[in-house]
Amino acid sequence: MALWKKVQCLPTETLNSLYPPTFPIEVRHYLASWLEEQPWDDLDLMDPTTEGKALILLSHIMNQLRRLAEHNHNIVERMRLQHIATNMTVYQMQPLQLVRAVQEILKRERSLLNQGNFPGLGVPGQLPQAGSPALSPAPSPLAAPSAAGGKQGDDRERHRAIERLALRVGEVQNCRKEIHHLQESMNWEKQNYDSLQAQAIQNSMLDQNLPESCNNLQNRIQQDEFKSQAFAEKRIQLIQEAVHTLEQTQQQVELHIQSWKRQQHLSTIGAPFSDNLSSLQNCCEQLLTINIQLNQEMIIAGRESGAEPFREQQEKLALLLKTLIQSALLVDKQPPQVIKTQSKFSTTVRFLLGERMNSGKPAVVKAQIITESQARNLSQPGSLTENVGELINNSAILDHNASTKSTSSTFRNMSIKRIKRADRKGSESVTEEKFALLFSSEINITGCDTAYNIQVISFPIVVIVHGSQDNNALATILWDCAFSEMDRIPFVVPDRVSWQQMCDTLNTKFMSEVQTPRRLDSDNFRFLAQKIFDEPDISGDFQNRMVSWSQFNKEVLPGRGFTFWQWFDGVMELTKRHLKNYWTDRLIFGFIGKQYLHLLLQQSEDGTFLLRFSDSEIGGITIAYVTTTDTGSRQILNIQPFTKKDLEIRSLGDRIQDITFIQFVYPNRAKNEAFNKYYTVMPNKNNGYLQATIHTKVAGEQSSSRMGNGGGAPSTPSPLPSDLDHQTQMNLQTPFNTARPFNSPAFNREPISSRMGNGGVSSAPSPLPSETPMEPPTQMNLAQINDIFFTHPGQFQHPFVNPMLYNQLPYPGGPQQDVHMQNNPTMQGVLEPFPEQGQAGAHYHLDLPPPTDWEFVELLGGDASRMDTDNFQLPQ
């Protein structure tokens, strides 16, 4: 009662919408205390025992309403309560509907009171009187479903419409009962009339009241005949109205089934989707029950009238029944939309009217693969004569699960053994050819004499024979899913769509694939538009542009060897596997063009960087940073993109930590503050081994002016040790001769790898000025070379290398030389080339003891004749 007292304070318009015609507000008002005391929320609609409990509760409600009517002195209220008690009998056929209705009413009442934002709350409202809007029939809620209520609101409105339809069928049944009652009364009265009339003829002089009694009986008979005729006409009208309402309600349920299929289709690209079919199944079962009941009422009415006044309605009912049974077969779990031949996959088909199937004959569902053309012509006879593919494990029985009240067939190990391709048109590829799986079965429904052949097709599938076709096949499926219409001809899609549609699709797919709440922003979409339209103008307006299928995944991007979709899919794959958290934390700028990139970084402090997806490689992310050159000009540099393989070796956070000359994440956030949680902390192990780590090094890197030479950033080449005399320094900066003369232009040697003990930093080679005079070659003892080399580690390479290992590499500003190991496994791990300009490489840092003279001999192949251990000639 406490809840009802508060509910009465709600505004009148709110009260009007709370109570359906099958459970009017009077019931809530007069039985408030009793209703609130009952355990409605504890009744499980899926529990078989709940139906019996619901019948007991219904009986209590009807008895209390009748008692209230008997003791009510207000004739209007008394008749209204009697009428309500009579109407409540509609729940006797479906008592669970009563439980559902009361649960929903109480739930909505509590929800409205919890909101507490009604201006009239606290001012008691008046109970609506008979004939008020609250008690008059409301228009069909399915005609204009509420968008604010969402899915739950739609379900509630659908059930209310079906409840009203059930109430209309109950009125038809009441008319039939009244006609039968009147017919019985007329039969009895006619028998009495005939008896009295016979007595009046024989004893007319004895009983003067007999003629009057005969007249009264005759009048009653005439009145009953008139009432019976009126009820018969009313029954015809109610049946016609019920059939019309059934048709409208079923259309809305079928529309909801189509909407469910569409949402299931959109879930392919990541749209939200609820696969719960319980509500739809309940609606279909109720519509089937109402259809059969109406048909029975029409058969009875036809027999009683001796005519066939409902032929048209019966034909319409038969068509509605067939359509309903056909619509009840759904592909609950769709097969993969890209299927490779000879590979297993699974799918599930569900029948929403499984509880009404004839259990004496099990139904078998069979599957076959069909082409797009066959899917369009399914209604035409002979459209499936051609077999376009062979399916393995393509049949399953419709099994009923009593616990979930669902009936379904699951194909667990289906496989496409072979496929027959159609003739392709123009440049169409095999990954653009669409097929589908057709599921068919013969169903027998209890209460129906006819067996129904029903079928349903899956979403389009693309059949491939090799994994390399997967990417292009996914593009076909994505385009079909995102841009198809709900009631299309299979499997027609537009060739061009708006850029706004494309943006919505790319964003939904990206968020779903990466599993991130962060959306693509306007800057990202601007660059994507520049890329797909090949228009680098950053100020361009692309909102009204149209994107074609060819631009999406047929034409390669200008200057690239891949399409737009192949590139975008590669970015999604990289982000999903290695960059999800970075993207979600907004540490990755993402899709950005180089023009806009320069605008952002040009005015930033040296060492400011941002992370962007590479536009030249599939599945790459690069670091773009700003620095100041020696001439004082601003320069934007991009480090070679890191791919999936790179990030599997070392994470993005650790690589950013390794590169010390980048310090600020755009616009001005400290790098360590932003990426600290992504740095890997090496465990301190003491197991007798020297730890080996991998570090990222950018070749040719230069520190910005603000960083000086600190922070681990490479600076300009450091001079040779000051304690060496000038001649020795010149000798160490000049290519060496071995026992065999090596004639080549003078060039500088690149320093040895950082692992040789310079703390992980390698200096860039310092070219010797061209005007520097070259002094004559000098004889140097190997022991002297070793002494200089190992007392000043990391500042130059050891000069004694086999000339066959030299590889001259041209560099701007003068030739330089790198060392490449060629077929000499002994030297692998001792000397290795630096990465090329702008590349990031991984180097192991190990502490190695200096080699002896004889070890050098062994490194050169073990042939002492190839060297002079005492003296050797420096080249000119």
Tab-separated table of N, CA, C and O in Angstrom, residues 121-224:
chain	number	residue	atom	x	y	z
A	121	LEU	N	4.876	15.838	-7.923
A	121	LEU	CA	5.098	14.799	-6.922
A	121	LEU	C	4.832	15.364	-5.528
A	121	LEU	O	5.349	16.415	-5.152
A	122	GLY	N	4.061	14.633	-4.741
A	122	GLY	CA	3.704	15.099	-3.408
A	122	GLY	C	2.288	15.641	-3.342
A	122	GLY	O	1.733	15.818	-2.270
A	123	VAL	N	1.686	15.902	-4.505
A	123	VAL	CA	0.286	16.356	-4.531
A	123	VAL	C	-0.570	15.194	-4.984
A	123	VAL	O	-0.464	14.765	-6.128
A	124	PRO	N	-1.391	14.636	-4.116
A	124	PRO	CA	-2.174	13.460	-4.508
A	124	PRO	C	-3.027	13.737	-5.713
A	124	PRO	O	-3.694	14.768	-5.810
A	125	GLY	N	-3.017	12.773	-6.644
A	125	GLY	CA	-3.847	12.886	-7.839
A	125	GLY	C	-5.157	12.138	-7.644
A	125	GLY	O	-5.326	11.373	-6.706
A	126	GLN	N	-6.097	12.384	-8.511
A	126	GLN	CA	-7.395	11.734	-8.421
A	126	GLN	C	-7.405	10.483	-9.279
A	126	GLN	O	-6.779	10.430	-10.328
A	127	LEU	N	-8.118	9.500	-8.808
A	127	LEU	CA	-8.264	8.262	-9.557
A	127	LEU	C	-9.108	8.513	-10.789
A	127	LEU	O	-10.175	9.116	-10.702
A	128	PRO	N	-8.676	8.088	-11.973
A	128	PRO	CA	-9.471	8.323	-13.181
A	128	PRO	C	-10.809	7.617	-13.092
A	128	PRO	O	-10.925	6.521	-12.566
A	129	GLN	N	-11.831	8.276	-13.610
A	129	GLN	CA	-13.157	7.699	-13.619
A	129	GLN	C	-13.375	6.900	-14.900
A	129	GLN	O	-12.608	6.976	-15.848
A	130	ALA	N	-14.463	6.119	-14.901
A	130	ALA	CA	-14.785	5.336	-16.075
A	130	ALA	C	-15.019	6.252	-17.260
A	130	ALA	O	-15.671	7.282	-17.150
A	131	GLY	N	-14.472	5.850	-18.381
A	131	GLY	CA	-14.597	6.641	-19.586
A	131	GLY	C	-13.495	7.653	-19.757
A	131	GLY	O	-13.447	8.353	-20.768
A	132	SER	N	-12.618	7.795	-18.763
A	132	SER	CA	-11.496	8.727	-18.889
A	132	SER	C	-10.459	8.150	-19.822
A	132	SER	O	-10.477	6.961	-20.123
A	133	PRO	N	-9.462	8.977	-20.263
A	133	PRO	CA	-8.445	8.464	-21.187
A	133	PRO	C	-7.680	7.292	-20.640
A	133	PRO	O	-7.185	6.465	-21.382
A	134	ALA	N	-7.547	7.214	-19.300
A	134	ALA	CA	-6.780	6.107	-18.737
A	134	ALA	C	-7.458	4.780	-18.943
A	134	ALA	O	-6.819	3.741	-18.946
A	135	LEU	N	-8.801	4.802	-19.117
A	135	LEU	CA	-9.526	3.549	-19.230
A	135	LEU	C	-9.985	3.257	-20.639
A	135	LEU	O	-10.498	2.193	-20.912
A	136	SER	N	-9.816	4.206	-21.530
A	136	SER	CA	-10.211	3.978	-22.910
A	136	SER	C	-9.095	3.311	-23.675
A	136	SER	O	-7.932	3.467	-23.338
A	137	PRO	N	-9.433	2.534	-24.710
A	137	PRO	CA	-8.401	1.825	-25.456
A	137	PRO	C	-7.402	2.787	-26.064
A	137	PRO	O	-7.763	3.817	-26.633
A	138	ALA	N	-6.121	2.451	-25.912
A	138	ALA	CA	-5.048	3.288	-26.459
A	138	ALA	C	-4.727	2.839	-27.865
A	138	ALA	O	-4.995	1.709	-28.249
A	139	PRO	N	-4.196	3.734	-28.687
A	139	PRO	CA	-3.794	3.322	-30.037
A	139	PRO	C	-2.687	2.292	-29.986
A	139	PRO	O	-1.984	2.173	-28.989
A	140	SER	N	-2.538	1.571	-31.075
A	140	SER	CA	-1.542	0.491	-31.122
A	140	SER	C	-0.154	1.037	-30.893
A	140	SER	O	0.310	1.911	-31.630
A	141	PRO	N	0.567	0.595	-29.860
A	141	PRO	CA	1.902	1.124	-29.587
A	141	PRO	C	2.907	0.711	-30.635
A	141	PRO	O	3.938	1.342	-30.779
A	142	LEU	N	2.621	-0.351	-31.388
A	142	LEU	CA	3.578	-0.783	-32.390
A	142	LEU	C	3.575	0.115	-33.604
A	142	LEU	O	4.491	0.087	-34.409
A	143	ALA	N	2.528	0.914	-33.745
A	143	ALA	CA	2.481	1.802	-34.901
A	143	ALA	C	3.528	2.897	-34.787
A	143	ALA	O	4.049	3.376	-35.778
A	144	ALA	N	3.849	3.307	-33.569
A	144	ALA	CA	4.866	4.336	-33.366
A	144	ALA	C	5.651	4.004	-32.123
A	144	ALA	O	5.433	4.555	-31.054
A	145	PRO	N	6.571	3.071	-32.182
A	145	PRO	CA	7.329	2.650	-31.010
A	145	PRO	C	8.171	3.780	-30.458
A	145	PRO	O	8.691	4.608	-31.185
A	146	SER	N	8.270	3.800	-29.170
A	146	SER	CA	9.035	4.849	-28.503
A	146	SER	C	10.520	4.614	-28.662
A	146	SER	O	11.040	3.548	-28.371
A	147	ALA	N	11.204	5.655	-29.122
A	147	ALA	CA	12.658	5.531	-29.294
A	147	ALA	C	13.368	5.675	-27.968
A	147	ALA	O	14.457	5.141	-27.777
A	148	ALA	N	12.764	6.422	-27.030
A	148	ALA	CA	13.443	6.664	-25.758
A	148	ALA	C	13.488	5.417	-24.909
A	148	ALA	O	14.403	5.219	-24.122
A	149	GLY	N	12.485	4.565	-25.043
A	149	GLY	CA	12.448	3.366	-24.220
A	149	GLY	C	13.470	2.338	-24.586
A	149	GLY	O	13.745	1.431	-23.808
A	150	GLY	N	14.033	2.434	-25.791
A	150	GLY	CA	15.019	1.460	-26.220
A	150	GLY	C	14.410	0.101	-26.424
A	150	GLY	O	13.208	-0.061	-26.647
A	151	LYS	N	15.276	-0.905	-26.350
A	151	LYS	CA	14.826	-2.264	-26.635
A	151	LYS	C	13.782	-2.733	-25.626
A	151	LYS	O	12.792	-3.360	-25.990
A	152	GLN	N	13.976	-2.422	-24.334
A	152	GLN	CA	13.007	-2.862	-23.333
A	152	GLN	C	11.647	-2.225	-23.574
A	152	GLN	O	10.613	-2.865	-23.425
A	153	GLY	N	11.661	-0.951	-23.960
A	153	GLY	CA	10.404	-0.288	-24.257
A	153	GLY	C	9.704	-0.911	-25.444
A	153	GLY	O	8.481	-1.082	-25.437
A	154	ASP	N	10.465	-1.274	-26.475
A	154	ASP	CA	9.870	-1.924	-27.645
A	154	ASP	C	9.271	-3.264	-27.269
A	154	ASP	O	8.172	-3.611	-27.719
A	155	ASP	N	9.980	-4.030	-26.460
A	155	ASP	CA	9.452	-5.325	-26.028
A	155	ASP	C	8.164	-5.144	-25.241
A	155	ASP	O	7.188	-5.893	-25.426
A	156	ARG	N	8.156	-4.158	-24.369
A	156	ARG	CA	6.960	-3.924	-23.552
A	156	ARG	C	5.772	-3.538	-24.429
A	156	ARG	O	4.649	-4.033	-24.226
A	157	GLU	N	5.993	-2.671	-25.397
A	157	GLU	CA	4.911	-2.245	-26.277
A	157	GLU	C	4.412	-3.403	-27.134
A	157	GLU	O	3.202	-3.533	-27.400
A	158	ARG	N	5.346	-4.256	-27.565
A	158	ARG	CA	4.944	-5.410	-28.369
A	158	ARG	C	4.044	-6.343	-27.550
A	158	ARG	O	3.020	-6.822	-28.035
A	159	HIS	N	4.436	-6.579	-26.323
A	159	HIS	CA	3.643	-7.471	-25.474
A	159	HIS	C	2.291	-6.855	-25.153
A	159	HIS	O	1.278	-7.570	-25.062
A	160	ARG	N	2.231	-5.553	-24.996
A	160	ARG	CA	0.940	-4.906	-24.742
A	160	ARG	C	0.014	-5.059	-25.940
A	160	ARG	O	-1.192	-5.297	-25.787
A	161	ALA	N	0.573	-4.892	-27.131
A	161	ALA	CA	-0.251	-5.055	-28.332
A	161	ALA	C	-0.790	-6.474	-28.435
A	161	ALA	O	-1.966	-6.684	-28.789
A	162	ILE	N	0.043	-7.449	-28.102
A	162	ILE	CA	-0.410	-8.840	-28.153
A	162	ILE	C	-1.434	-9.106	-27.059
A	162	ILE	O	-2.398	-9.864	-27.253
A	163	GLU	N	-1.266	-8.469	-25.893
A	163	GLU	CA	-2.256	-8.620	-24.827
A	163	GLU	C	-3.612	-8.070	-25.250
A	163	GLU	O	-4.663	-8.671	-24.964
A	164	ARG	N	-3.597	-6.922	-25.936
A	164	ARG	CA	-4.863	-6.364	-26.427
A	164	ARG	C	-5.495	-7.278	-27.473
A	164	ARG	O	-6.713	-7.419	-27.540
A	165	LEU	N	-4.639	-7.865	-28.289
A	165	LEU	CA	-5.148	-8.803	-29.292
A	165	LEU	C	-5.752	-10.031	-28.616
A	165	LEU	O	-6.813	-10.532	-29.020
A	166	ALA	N	-5.061	-10.524	-27.576
A	166	ALA	CA	-5.606	-11.670	-26.832
A	166	ALA	C	-6.938	-11.308	-26.170
A	166	ALA	O	-7.865	-12.137	-26.090
A	167	LEU	N	-7.043	-10.065	-25.700
A	167	LEU	CA	-8.295	-9.611	-25.101
A	167	LEU	C	-9.410	-9.600	-26.145
A	167	LEU	O	-10.560	-9.981	-25.857
A	168	ARG	N	-9.081	-9.200	-27.364
A	168	ARG	CA	-10.079	-9.199	-28.434
A	168	ARG	C	-10.538	-10.627	-28.747
A	168	ARG	O	-11.721	-10.867	-28.967
A	169	VAL	N	-9.602	-11.549	-28.751
A	169	VAL	CA	-9.979	-12.952	-28.964
A	169	VAL	C	-10.846	-13.441	-27.815
A	169	VAL	O	-11.815	-14.199	-28.009
A	170	GLY	N	-10.532	-12.998	-26.593
A	170	GLY	CA	-11.376	-13.360	-25.455
A	170	GLY	C	-12.795	-12.843	-25.606
A	170	GLY	O	-13.762	-13.524	-25.220
A	171	GLU	N	-12.950	-11.648	-26.184
A	171	GLU	CA	-14.289	-11.117	-26.435
A	171	GLU	C	-15.041	-11.970	-27.456
A	171	GLU	O	-16.253	-12.198	-27.334
A	172	VAL	N	-14.308	-12.455	-28.475
A	172	VAL	CA	-14.934	-13.343	-29.453
A	172	VAL	C	-15.418	-14.615	-28.774
A	172	VAL	O	-16.542	-15.099	-29.022
A	173	GLN	N	-14.598	-15.148	-27.897
A	173	GLN	CA	-14.979	-16.360	-27.189
A	173	GLN	C	-16.159	-16.106	-26.255
A	173	GLN	O	-17.051	-16.968	-26.110
A	174	ASN	N	-16.184	-14.932	-25.624
A	174	ASN	CA	-17.320	-14.589	-24.762
A	174	ASN	C	-18.614	-14.475	-25.567
A	174	ASN	O	-19.690	-14.885	-25.103
A	175	CYS	N	-18.494	-13.924	-26.783
A	175	CYS	CA	-19.683	-13.849	-27.650
A	175	CYS	C	-20.190	-15.248	-27.977
A	175	CYS	O	-21.407	-15.512	-27.962
A	176	ARG	N	-19.277	-16.134	-28.277
A	176	ARG	CA	-19.685	-17.506	-28.578
A	176	ARG	C	-20.383	-18.136	-27.366
A	176	ARG	O	-21.417	-18.813	-27.501
A	177	LYS	N	-19.824	-17.896	-26.184
A	177	LYS	CA	-20.430	-18.465	-24.982
A	177	LYS	C	-21.820	-17.875	-24.740
A	177	LYS	O	-22.763	-18.590	-24.339
A	178	GLU	N	-21.963	-16.558	-24.969
A	178	GLU	CA	-23.273	-15.925	-24.794
A	178	GLU	C	-24.278	-16.485	-25.800
A	178	GLU	O	-25.456	-16.727	-25.462
A	179	ILE	N	-23.838	-16.690	-27.025
A	179	ILE	CA	-24.740	-17.248	-28.048
A	179	ILE	C	-25.179	-18.653	-27.651
A	179	ILE	O	-26.357	-19.027	-27.768
A	180	HIS	N	-24.223	-19.441	-27.150
A	180	HIS	CA	-24.577	-20.794	-26.713
A	180	HIS	C	-25.539	-20.750	-25.531
A	180	HIS	O	-26.490	-21.552	-25.449
A	181	HIS	N	-25.278	-19.834	-24.603
A	181	HIS	CA	-26.174	-19.724	-23.444
A	181	HIS	C	-27.581	-19.309	-23.878
A	181	HIS	O	-28.596	-19.860	-23.406
A	182	LEU	N	-27.666	-18.343	-24.798
A	182	LEU	CA	-28.972	-17.917	-25.304
A	182	LEU	C	-29.656	-19.026	-26.089
A	182	LEU	O	-30.891	-19.205	-25.998
A	183	GLN	N	-28.879	-19.790	-26.809
A	183	GLN	CA	-29.450	-20.892	-27.588
A	183	GLN	C	-30.025	-21.948	-26.662
A	183	GLN	O	-31.119	-22.492	-26.915
A	184	GLU	N	-29.316	-22.213	-25.576
A	184	GLU	CA	-29.832	-23.183	-24.608
A	184	GLU	C	-31.117	-22.661	-23.963
A	184	GLU	O	-32.085	-23.415	-23.746
A	185	SER	N	-31.113	-21.363	-23.641
A	185	SER	CA	-32.323	-20.777	-23.041
A	185	SER	C	-33.490	-20.828	-24.016
A	185	SER	O	-34.649	-21.152	-23.635
A	186	MET	N	-33.239	-20.508	-25.279
A	186	MET	CA	-34.314	-20.542	-26.278
A	186	MET	C	-34.846	-21.960	-26.465
A	186	MET	O	-36.050	-22.173	-26.614
A	187	ASN	N	-33.945	-22.920	-26.455
A	187	ASN	CA	-34.389	-24.312	-26.608
A	187	ASN	C	-35.306	-24.708	-25.446
A	187	ASN	O	-36.355	-25.377	-25.640
A	188	TRP	N	-34.944	-24.294	-24.253
A	188	TRP	CA	-35.755	-24.615	-23.090
A	188	TRP	C	-37.087	-23.866	-23.125
A	188	TRP	O	-38.164	-24.420	-22.849
A	189	GLU	N	-37.008	-22.612	-23.497
A	189	GLU	CA	-38.229	-21.810	-23.556
A	189	GLU	C	-39.162	-22.293	-24.662
A	189	GLU	O	-40.398	-22.303	-24.504
A	190	LYS	N	-38.617	-22.661	-25.798
A	190	LYS	CA	-39.444	-23.190	-26.885
A	190	LYS	C	-40.132	-24.486	-26.461
A	190	LYS	O	-41.302	-24.740	-26.802
A	191	GLN	N	-39.386	-25.317	-25.720
A	191	GLN	CA	-39.991	-26.557	-25.245
A	191	GLN	C	-41.132	-26.247	-24.282
A	191	GLN	O	-42.226	-26.857	-24.359
A	192	ASN	N	-40.935	-25.291	-23.382
A	192	ASN	CA	-42.018	-24.904	-22.454
A	192	ASN	C	-43.182	-24.277	-23.204
A	192	ASN	O	-44.370	-24.500	-22.872
A	193	TYR	N	-42.832	-23.475	-24.192
A	193	TYR	CA	-43.895	-22.808	-24.966
A	193	TYR	C	-44.781	-23.833	-25.694
A	193	TYR	O	-46.017	-23.739	-25.688
A	194	ASP	N	-44.124	-24.796	-26.296
A	194	ASP	CA	-44.896	-25.839	-26.998
A	194	ASP	C	-45.772	-26.610	-26.018
A	194	ASP	O	-46.947	-26.949	-26.323
A	195	SER	N	-45.219	-26.889	-24.830
A	195	SER	CA	-45.994	-27.629	-23.824
A	195	SER	C	-47.185	-26.811	-23.330
A	195	SER	O	-48.324	-27.326	-23.207
A	196	LEU	N	-46.941	-25.506	-23.061
A	196	LEU	CA	-48.031	-24.658	-22.578
A	196	LEU	C	-49.091	-24.436	-23.651
A	196	LEU	O	-50.312	-24.376	-23.373
A	197	GLN	N	-48.653	-24.327	-24.866
A	197	GLN	CA	-49.606	-24.121	-25.952
A	197	GLN	C	-50.515	-25.341	-26.118
A	197	GLN	O	-51.730	-25.207	-26.353
A	198	ALA	N	-49.920	-26.526	-25.967
A	198	ALA	CA	-50.733	-27.750	-26.034
A	198	ALA	C	-51.730	-27.811	-24.885
A	198	ALA	O	-52.899	-28.194	-25.062
A	199	GLN	N	-51.286	-27.395	-23.713
A	199	GLN	CA	-52.180	-27.387	-22.558
A	199	GLN	C	-53.302	-26.354	-22.742
A	199	GLN	O	-54.461	-26.572	-22.361
A	200	ALA	N	-52.943	-25.240	-23.333
A	200	ALA	CA	-53.955	-24.184	-23.528
A	200	ALA	C	-55.048	-24.637	-24.486
A	200	ALA	O	-56.229	-24.313	-24.308
A	201	ILE	N	-54.686	-25.418	-25.459
A	201	ILE	CA	-55.681	-25.906	-26.407
A	201	ILE	C	-56.608	-26.910	-25.729
A	201	ILE	O	-57.829	-26.888	-25.910
A	202	GLN	N	-56.050	-27.769	-24.908
A	202	GLN	CA	-56.848	-28.810	-24.259
A	202	GLN	C	-57.649	-28.247	-23.082
A	202	GLN	O	-58.784	-28.653	-22.837
A	203	ASN	N	-57.072	-27.340	-22.342
A	203	ASN	CA	-57.716	-26.873	-21.105
A	203	ASN	C	-57.958	-25.359	-21.143
A	203	ASN	O	-57.674	-24.637	-20.194
A	204	SER	N	-58.340	-24.870	-22.268
A	204	SER	CA	-58.510	-23.431	-22.396
A	204	SER	C	-59.567	-22.886	-21.460
A	204	SER	O	-59.533	-21.729	-21.061
A	205	MET	N	-60.565	-23.730	-21.113
A	205	MET	CA	-61.623	-23.260	-20.250
A	205	MET	C	-61.263	-23.381	-18.778
A	205	MET	O	-61.923	-22.785	-17.935
A	206	LEU	N	-60.258	-24.166	-18.465
A	206	LEU	CA	-59.895	-24.416	-17.071
A	206	LEU	C	-58.890	-23.409	-16.518
A	206	LEU	O	-58.914	-23.061	-15.355
A	207	ASP	N	-57.930	-22.985	-17.340
A	207	ASP	CA	-56.853	-22.089	-16.860
A	207	ASP	C	-56.819	-20.862	-17.750
A	207	ASP	O	-56.406	-20.939	-18.919
A	208	GLN	N	-57.281	-19.746	-17.194
A	208	GLN	CA	-57.310	-18.504	-17.956
A	208	GLN	C	-55.935	-17.877	-18.122
A	208	GLN	O	-55.743	-17.003	-18.964
A	209	ASN	N	-54.901	-18.342	-17.321
A	209	ASN	CA	-53.552	-17.726	-17.361
A	209	ASN	C	-52.636	-18.360	-18.401
A	209	ASN	O	-51.545	-17.867	-18.649
A	210	LEU	N	-53.053	-19.454	-18.976
A	210	LEU	CA	-52.153	-20.136	-19.922
A	210	LEU	C	-51.834	-19.284	-21.151
A	210	LEU	O	-50.691	-19.216	-21.582
A	211	PRO	N	-52.805	-18.640	-21.744
A	211	PRO	CA	-52.463	-17.804	-22.912
A	211	PRO	C	-51.451	-16.712	-22.574
A	211	PRO	O	-50.549	-16.411	-23.357
A	212	GLU	N	-51.632	-16.109	-21.377
A	212	GLU	CA	-50.672	-15.069	-20.985
A	212	GLU	C	-49.285	-15.652	-20.795
A	212	GLU	O	-48.280	-15.037	-21.192
A	213	SER	N	-49.171	-16.833	-20.197
A	213	SER	CA	-47.858	-17.481	-20.012
A	213	SER	C	-47.232	-17.799	-21.355
A	213	SER	O	-46.013	-17.630	-21.559
A	214	CYS	N	-48.073	-18.249	-22.282
A	214	CYS	CA	-47.524	-18.541	-23.621
A	214	CYS	C	-47.011	-17.279	-24.296
A	214	CYS	O	-45.963	-17.281	-24.955
A	215	ASN	N	-47.757	-16.199	-24.099
A	215	ASN	CA	-47.303	-14.929	-24.699
A	215	ASN	C	-45.977	-14.459	-24.096
A	215	ASN	O	-45.095	-13.962	-24.799
A	216	ASN	N	-45.847	-14.619	-22.772
A	216	ASN	CA	-44.583	-14.217	-22.109
A	216	ASN	C	-43.418	-15.048	-22.614
A	216	ASN	O	-42.319	-14.522	-22.866
A	217	LEU	N	-43.657	-16.350	-22.714
A	217	LEU	CA	-42.576	-17.210	-23.232
A	217	LEU	C	-42.228	-16.844	-24.657
A	217	LEU	O	-41.054	-16.806	-25.051
A	218	GLN	N	-43.229	-16.559	-25.430
A	218	GLN	CA	-42.971	-16.199	-26.822
A	218	GLN	C	-42.153	-14.892	-26.902
A	218	GLN	O	-41.261	-14.771	-27.736
A	219	ASN	N	-42.498	-13.960	-26.015
A	219	ASN	CA	-41.744	-12.697	-26.002
A	219	ASN	C	-40.290	-12.922	-25.599
A	219	ASN	O	-39.364	-12.322	-26.179
A	220	ARG	N	-40.087	-13.781	-24.572
A	220	ARG	CA	-38.715	-14.066	-24.144
A	220	ARG	C	-37.924	-14.751	-25.251
A	220	ARG	O	-36.741	-14.480	-25.444
A	221	ILE	N	-38.609	-15.666	-25.941
A	221	ILE	CA	-37.938	-16.353	-27.046
A	221	ILE	C	-37.526	-15.354	-28.124
A	221	ILE	O	-36.413	-15.397	-28.659
A	222	GLN	N	-38.413	-14.433	-28.418
A	222	GLN	CA	-38.088	-13.424	-29.421
A	222	GLN	C	-36.937	-12.522	-28.963
A	222	GLN	O	-36.058	-12.174	-29.765
A	223	GLN	N	-36.971	-12.174	-27.680
A	223	GLN	CA	-35.872	-11.360	-27.151
A	223	GLN	C	-34.546	-12.115	-27.221
A	223	GLN	O	-33.510	-11.548	-27.587
A	224	ASP	N	-34.583	-13.394	-26.841
A	224	ASP	CA	-33.353	-14.190	-26.898
A	224	ASP	C	-32.853	-14.347	-28.329
A	224	ASP	O	-31.643	-14.325	-28.587
